Amino acid sequence: MKTDRREYEEKAADEARQREEAEWQSRLQDEWAADMAGMSDHALWDDTGYTGLNQESFDDWATRIAAEQRQKQQQRYQGHQPSRSSHSREDAQDRERRQEEKRNFQRKLEEEHARYQRRHSERLRQKLLRQKAEHLQRCAEVFSAESQELSQLGLEDVPWPGHHGNPDKMIQVLTCDINREDAAELRRFVRSQQLLWHPDKFLQKFGSRLVERDRDKIMERVTQLSQALNQLGEEEKSD
């Protein structure tokens, strides 16, 4: 935009110079004639005496007047042109404005991303809380004393946390409402879960109820969950 404005100003200045040049040319002969007429009666003298009349030729006169006119035009033109330092200041201001706009856009982008992350984290937390509530309800139904005499347990009958087979995802469900920064709370949680999911304890409590064809798969998943709990406990100790 600054370049277009400078080009416009330069073009306007050129057109003004051309108009002045045309007007000057139309008056040139009349002015020369008037100058010559006013000087025709004036003799020129120097230290040696009379040297004759001042009869400046038209070409000499026109050259002198043209030089004076160009000088005046150049002075007027320079007076109307923004200085180079002015252009530099304007360019610097433009750059600073663009940089500020870029910084504002980046800041808004980061703020929106942060809001999205908070919304996503909250939705995930709510989902995990629902899954844990369902898991605890299923544990109460399947592992309670009243249910010990119920039908046998297949792989899909065991109340896996979040209905997952992945031990990391099961840990995520189990710990969704646990403060991992609180070492004592985390330690109590791990111990309570190991009472249920340690392979020996699980077999002792529910081994007689396991469907034979699923027994190995059930115990494999129980072992994986127990190991993930152990790892969580070890991480708490190392911290």
Short mmCIF file of C-alpha atoms in Angstrom, two decimals:
data_model
loop_
_atom_site.label_atom_id
_atom_site.label_comp_id
_atom_site.label_asym_id
_atom_site.label_seq_id
_atom_site.Cartn_x
_atom_site.Cartn_y
_atom_site.Cartn_z
CA MET A 1 0.00 0.00 0.00
CA LYS A 2 2.85 2.44 0.81
CA THR A 3 4.46 1.75 -2.57
CA ASP A 4 1.20 2.50 -4.41
CA ARG A 5 0.81 5.78 -2.54
CA ARG A 6 4.36 6.87 -3.36
CA GLU A 7 3.82 6.01 -7.03
CA TYR A 8 0.62 8.06 -7.04
CA GLU A 9 2.38 11.06 -5.46
CA GLU A 10 5.26 10.86 -7.94
CA LYS A 11 2.86 10.63 -10.89
CA ALA A 12 0.89 13.66 -9.67
CA ALA A 13 4.12 15.63 -9.27
CA ASP A 14 5.20 14.72 -12.83
CA GLU A 15 1.87 15.87 -14.23
CA ALA A 16 2.15 19.16 -12.35
CA ARG A 17 5.64 19.73 -13.76
CA GLN A 18 4.39 19.04 -17.29
CA ARG A 19 1.57 21.56 -16.90
CA GLU A 20 3.96 24.20 -15.62
CA GLU A 21 6.38 23.46 -18.49
CA ALA A 22 3.62 23.95 -21.07
CA GLU A 23 2.48 27.21 -19.49
CA TRP A 24 6.06 28.45 -19.33
CA GLN A 25 6.72 27.65 -22.99
CA SER A 26 3.59 29.57 -24.04
CA ARG A 27 4.77 32.68 -22.20
CA LEU A 28 8.45 32.36 -23.03
CA GLN A 29 8.49 34.42 -26.21
CA ASP A 30 6.37 37.21 -24.72
CA GLU A 31 8.56 37.45 -21.64
CA TRP A 32 11.76 37.52 -23.68
CA ALA A 33 10.36 40.26 -25.89
CA ALA A 34 9.31 42.25 -22.82
CA ASP A 35 12.71 41.81 -21.19
CA MET A 36 14.53 42.90 -24.32
CA ALA A 37 12.27 45.88 -24.80
CA GLY A 38 12.83 47.02 -21.22
CA MET A 39 16.62 46.81 -21.61
CA SER A 40 16.94 48.29 -25.13
CA ASP A 41 17.63 51.77 -23.85
CA HIS A 42 20.14 50.70 -21.25
CA ALA A 43 23.78 50.78 -22.22
CA LEU A 44 26.36 48.63 -20.56
CA TRP A 45 29.46 50.24 -19.02
CA ASP A 46 32.57 48.83 -17.43
CA ASP A 47 35.92 50.29 -16.34
CA THR A 48 36.91 50.89 -19.97
CA GLY A 49 33.73 52.76 -20.81
CA TYR A 50 30.79 52.07 -23.07
CA THR A 51 30.45 48.46 -24.26
CA GLY A 52 27.14 48.61 -26.16
CA LEU A 53 23.61 47.61 -25.50
CA ASN A 54 22.65 44.43 -23.64
CA GLN A 55 21.38 42.29 -26.48
CA GLU A 56 21.09 38.83 -24.84
CA SER A 57 20.06 36.33 -27.52
CA PHE A 58 16.81 34.44 -27.26
CA ASP A 59 18.66 31.10 -26.89
CA ASP A 60 20.85 32.41 -24.07
CA TRP A 61 17.92 34.06 -22.40
CA ALA A 62 15.77 30.90 -22.73
CA THR A 63 18.57 28.74 -21.35
CA ARG A 64 18.97 31.02 -18.34
CA ILE A 65 15.22 31.24 -17.67
CA ALA A 66 14.80 27.47 -18.15
CA ALA A 67 17.53 26.78 -15.60
CA GLU A 68 15.91 29.17 -13.13
CA GLN A 69 12.50 27.62 -13.76
CA ARG A 70 13.79 24.08 -13.27
CA GLN A 71 15.42 25.12 -10.02
CA LYS A 72 12.18 26.61 -8.75
CA GLN A 73 10.20 23.53 -9.82
CA GLN A 74 12.66 21.20 -8.14
CA GLN A 75 12.47 23.20 -4.94
CA ARG A 76 8.66 23.08 -4.96
CA TYR A 77 8.67 19.37 -5.81
CA GLN A 78 11.10 18.53 -3.01
CA GLY A 79 9.05 20.62 -0.62
CA HIS A 80 5.96 18.48 -1.31
CA GLN A 81 7.71 15.11 -1.23
CA PRO A 82 7.85 13.11 2.01
CA SER A 83 11.43 12.78 3.15
CA ARG A 84 13.23 9.48 3.02
CA SER A 85 13.30 9.44 6.80
CA SER A 86 9.51 9.94 6.78
CA HIS A 87 9.10 6.92 4.48
CA SER A 88 11.41 4.93 6.71
CA ARG A 89 9.35 5.81 9.77
CA GLU A 90 6.13 4.87 7.98
CA ASP A 91 7.61 1.56 6.81
CA ALA A 92 8.82 0.80 10.33
CA GLN A 93 5.38 1.62 11.71
CA ASP A 94 3.78 -0.70 9.14
CA ARG A 95 6.13 -3.51 10.07
CA GLU A 96 5.44 -3.00 13.76
CA ARG A 97 1.68 -2.99 13.13
CA ARG A 98 1.88 -6.21 11.12
CA GLN A 99 4.01 -7.82 13.80
CA GLU A 100 1.55 -6.73 16.49
CA GLU A 101 -1.36 -8.16 14.47
CA LYS A 102 0.58 -11.42 14.09
CA ARG A 103 1.29 -11.52 17.84
CA ASN A 104 -2.38 -10.88 18.64
CA PHE A 105 -3.49 -13.62 16.25
CA GLN A 106 -0.98 -16.07 17.74
CA ARG A 107 -2.12 -15.19 21.27
CA LYS A 108 -5.77 -15.75 20.35
CA LEU A 109 -4.86 -19.04 18.69
CA GLU A 110 -3.03 -20.23 21.79
CA GLU A 111 -5.90 -19.17 24.04
CA GLU A 112 -8.41 -21.04 21.89
CA HIS A 113 -6.18 -24.12 21.87
CA ALA A 114 -5.91 -23.96 25.66
CA ARG A 115 -9.72 -23.72 25.95
CA TYR A 116 -10.09 -26.70 23.62
CA GLN A 117 -7.64 -28.73 25.71
CA ARG A 118 -9.52 -27.88 28.90
CA ARG A 119 -12.85 -28.85 27.32
CA HIS A 120 -11.35 -32.07 25.97
CA SER A 121 -9.76 -32.93 29.32
CA GLU A 122 -13.02 -32.30 31.14
CA ARG A 123 -15.02 -34.45 28.69
CA LEU A 124 -12.47 -37.25 29.06
CA ARG A 125 -12.57 -36.94 32.85
CA GLN A 126 -16.36 -37.14 32.87
CA LYS A 127 -16.25 -40.19 30.60
CA LEU A 128 -13.71 -41.92 32.84
CA LEU A 129 -15.77 -41.11 35.95
CA ARG A 130 -18.85 -42.71 34.37
CA GLN A 131 -16.83 -45.77 33.40
CA LYS A 132 -15.44 -46.09 36.92
CA ALA A 133 -18.93 -45.75 38.43
CA GLU A 134 -20.16 -48.53 36.13
CA HIS A 135 -17.11 -50.63 37.03
CA LEU A 136 -17.75 -50.29 40.77
CA GLN A 137 -21.41 -51.16 40.27
CA ARG A 138 -20.47 -54.25 38.31
CA CYS A 139 -17.90 -55.26 40.96
CA ALA A 140 -20.60 -55.03 43.61
CA GLU A 141 -22.91 -57.20 41.55
CA VAL A 142 -20.36 -59.84 40.46
CA PHE A 143 -17.96 -60.06 43.44
CA SER A 144 -20.32 -59.57 46.36
CA ALA A 145 -20.91 -62.40 48.85
CA GLU A 146 -24.48 -62.79 47.60
CA SER A 147 -23.25 -63.46 44.06
CA GLN A 148 -20.72 -66.16 44.94
CA GLU A 149 -23.23 -68.88 44.16
CA LEU A 150 -24.25 -67.37 40.83
CA SER A 151 -23.33 -68.70 37.41
CA GLN A 152 -19.75 -69.01 36.34
CA LEU A 153 -17.66 -66.15 34.95
CA GLY A 154 -16.54 -65.99 31.35
CA LEU A 155 -14.02 -63.50 29.99
CA GLU A 156 -16.67 -60.89 29.28
CA ASP A 157 -18.46 -61.42 32.61
CA VAL A 158 -15.51 -60.14 34.65
CA PRO A 159 -16.03 -56.40 35.45
CA TRP A 160 -12.92 -55.10 33.77
CA PRO A 161 -12.43 -51.35 34.36
CA GLY A 162 -13.94 -49.48 31.43
CA HIS A 163 -14.63 -52.79 29.64
CA HIS A 164 -11.05 -52.62 28.36
CA GLY A 165 -8.55 -55.37 27.77
CA ASN A 166 -5.68 -52.89 27.71
CA PRO A 167 -4.08 -52.61 31.17
CA ASP A 168 -3.03 -48.98 30.67
CA LYS A 169 -6.58 -47.96 29.83
CA MET A 170 -7.90 -49.91 32.80
CA ILE A 171 -5.46 -48.03 35.07
CA GLN A 172 -6.65 -44.76 33.54
CA VAL A 173 -10.24 -45.58 34.53
CA LEU A 174 -9.29 -46.73 38.02
CA THR A 175 -7.19 -43.62 38.78
CA CYS A 176 -9.45 -40.97 37.20
CA ASP A 177 -10.51 -39.64 40.62
CA ILE A 178 -7.22 -40.34 42.42
CA ASN A 179 -4.76 -37.54 43.15
CA ARG A 180 -1.48 -38.99 41.91
CA GLU A 181 0.41 -36.13 43.52
CA ASP A 182 -0.72 -37.41 46.92
CA ALA A 183 1.66 -40.31 47.62
CA ALA A 184 -0.30 -41.65 50.60
CA GLU A 185 -3.59 -41.65 48.70
CA LEU A 186 -2.02 -43.38 45.70
CA ARG A 187 -0.39 -45.99 47.92
CA ARG A 188 -3.71 -46.82 49.63
CA PHE A 189 -5.41 -47.06 46.27
CA VAL A 190 -2.82 -49.49 44.83
CA ARG A 191 -3.03 -51.74 47.89
CA SER A 192 -6.83 -51.84 47.77
CA GLN A 193 -6.81 -52.79 44.09
CA GLN A 194 -4.18 -55.48 44.60
CA LEU A 195 -6.48 -57.16 47.13
CA LEU A 196 -8.80 -57.77 44.20
CA TRP A 197 -6.57 -58.13 41.16
CA HIS A 198 -3.48 -59.94 42.45
CA PRO A 199 -3.52 -63.29 40.54
CA ASP A 200 -3.25 -65.49 43.65
CA LYS A 201 -5.97 -63.61 45.51
CA PHE A 202 -8.22 -63.51 42.45
CA LEU A 203 -7.92 -67.28 41.97
CA GLN A 204 -8.50 -67.86 45.64
CA LYS A 205 -11.74 -65.85 45.60
CA PHE A 206 -13.15 -66.56 42.15
CA GLY A 207 -11.21 -69.48 40.67
CA SER A 208 -14.09 -71.90 41.15
CA ARG A 209 -16.39 -69.65 39.14
CA LEU A 210 -14.22 -69.22 36.08
CA VAL A 211 -15.42 -70.82 32.86
CA GLU A 212 -12.77 -73.35 32.00
CA ARG A 213 -12.39 -72.37 28.36
CA ASP A 214 -11.75 -68.73 29.42
CA ARG A 215 -9.67 -69.41 32.51
CA ASP A 216 -6.28 -68.81 30.92
CA LYS A 217 -7.44 -65.64 29.14
CA ILE A 218 -9.01 -64.31 32.33
CA MET A 219 -5.89 -64.97 34.38
CA GLU A 220 -3.65 -63.48 31.71
CA ARG A 221 -5.64 -60.24 31.82
CA VAL A 222 -5.76 -60.27 35.62
CA THR A 223 -1.96 -60.65 35.68
CA GLN A 224 -1.52 -57.76 33.24
CA LEU A 225 -3.71 -55.49 35.37
CA SER A 226 -1.88 -56.52 38.53
CA GLN A 227 1.48 -55.76 36.93
CA ALA A 228 0.23 -52.33 35.81
CA LEU A 229 -0.82 -51.63 39.41
CA ASN A 230 2.60 -52.73 40.66
CA GLN A 231 4.28 -50.43 38.15
CA LEU A 232 2.09 -47.56 39.34
CA GLY A 233 3.17 -48.26 42.89
CA GLU A 234 6.84 -48.36 41.88
CA GLU A 235 6.49 -45.02 40.09
CA GLU A 236 5.04 -43.53 43.27
CA LYS A 237 8.05 -44.78 45.26
CA SER A 238 10.55 -43.43 42.73
CA ASP A 239 8.91 -39.99 42.87
#
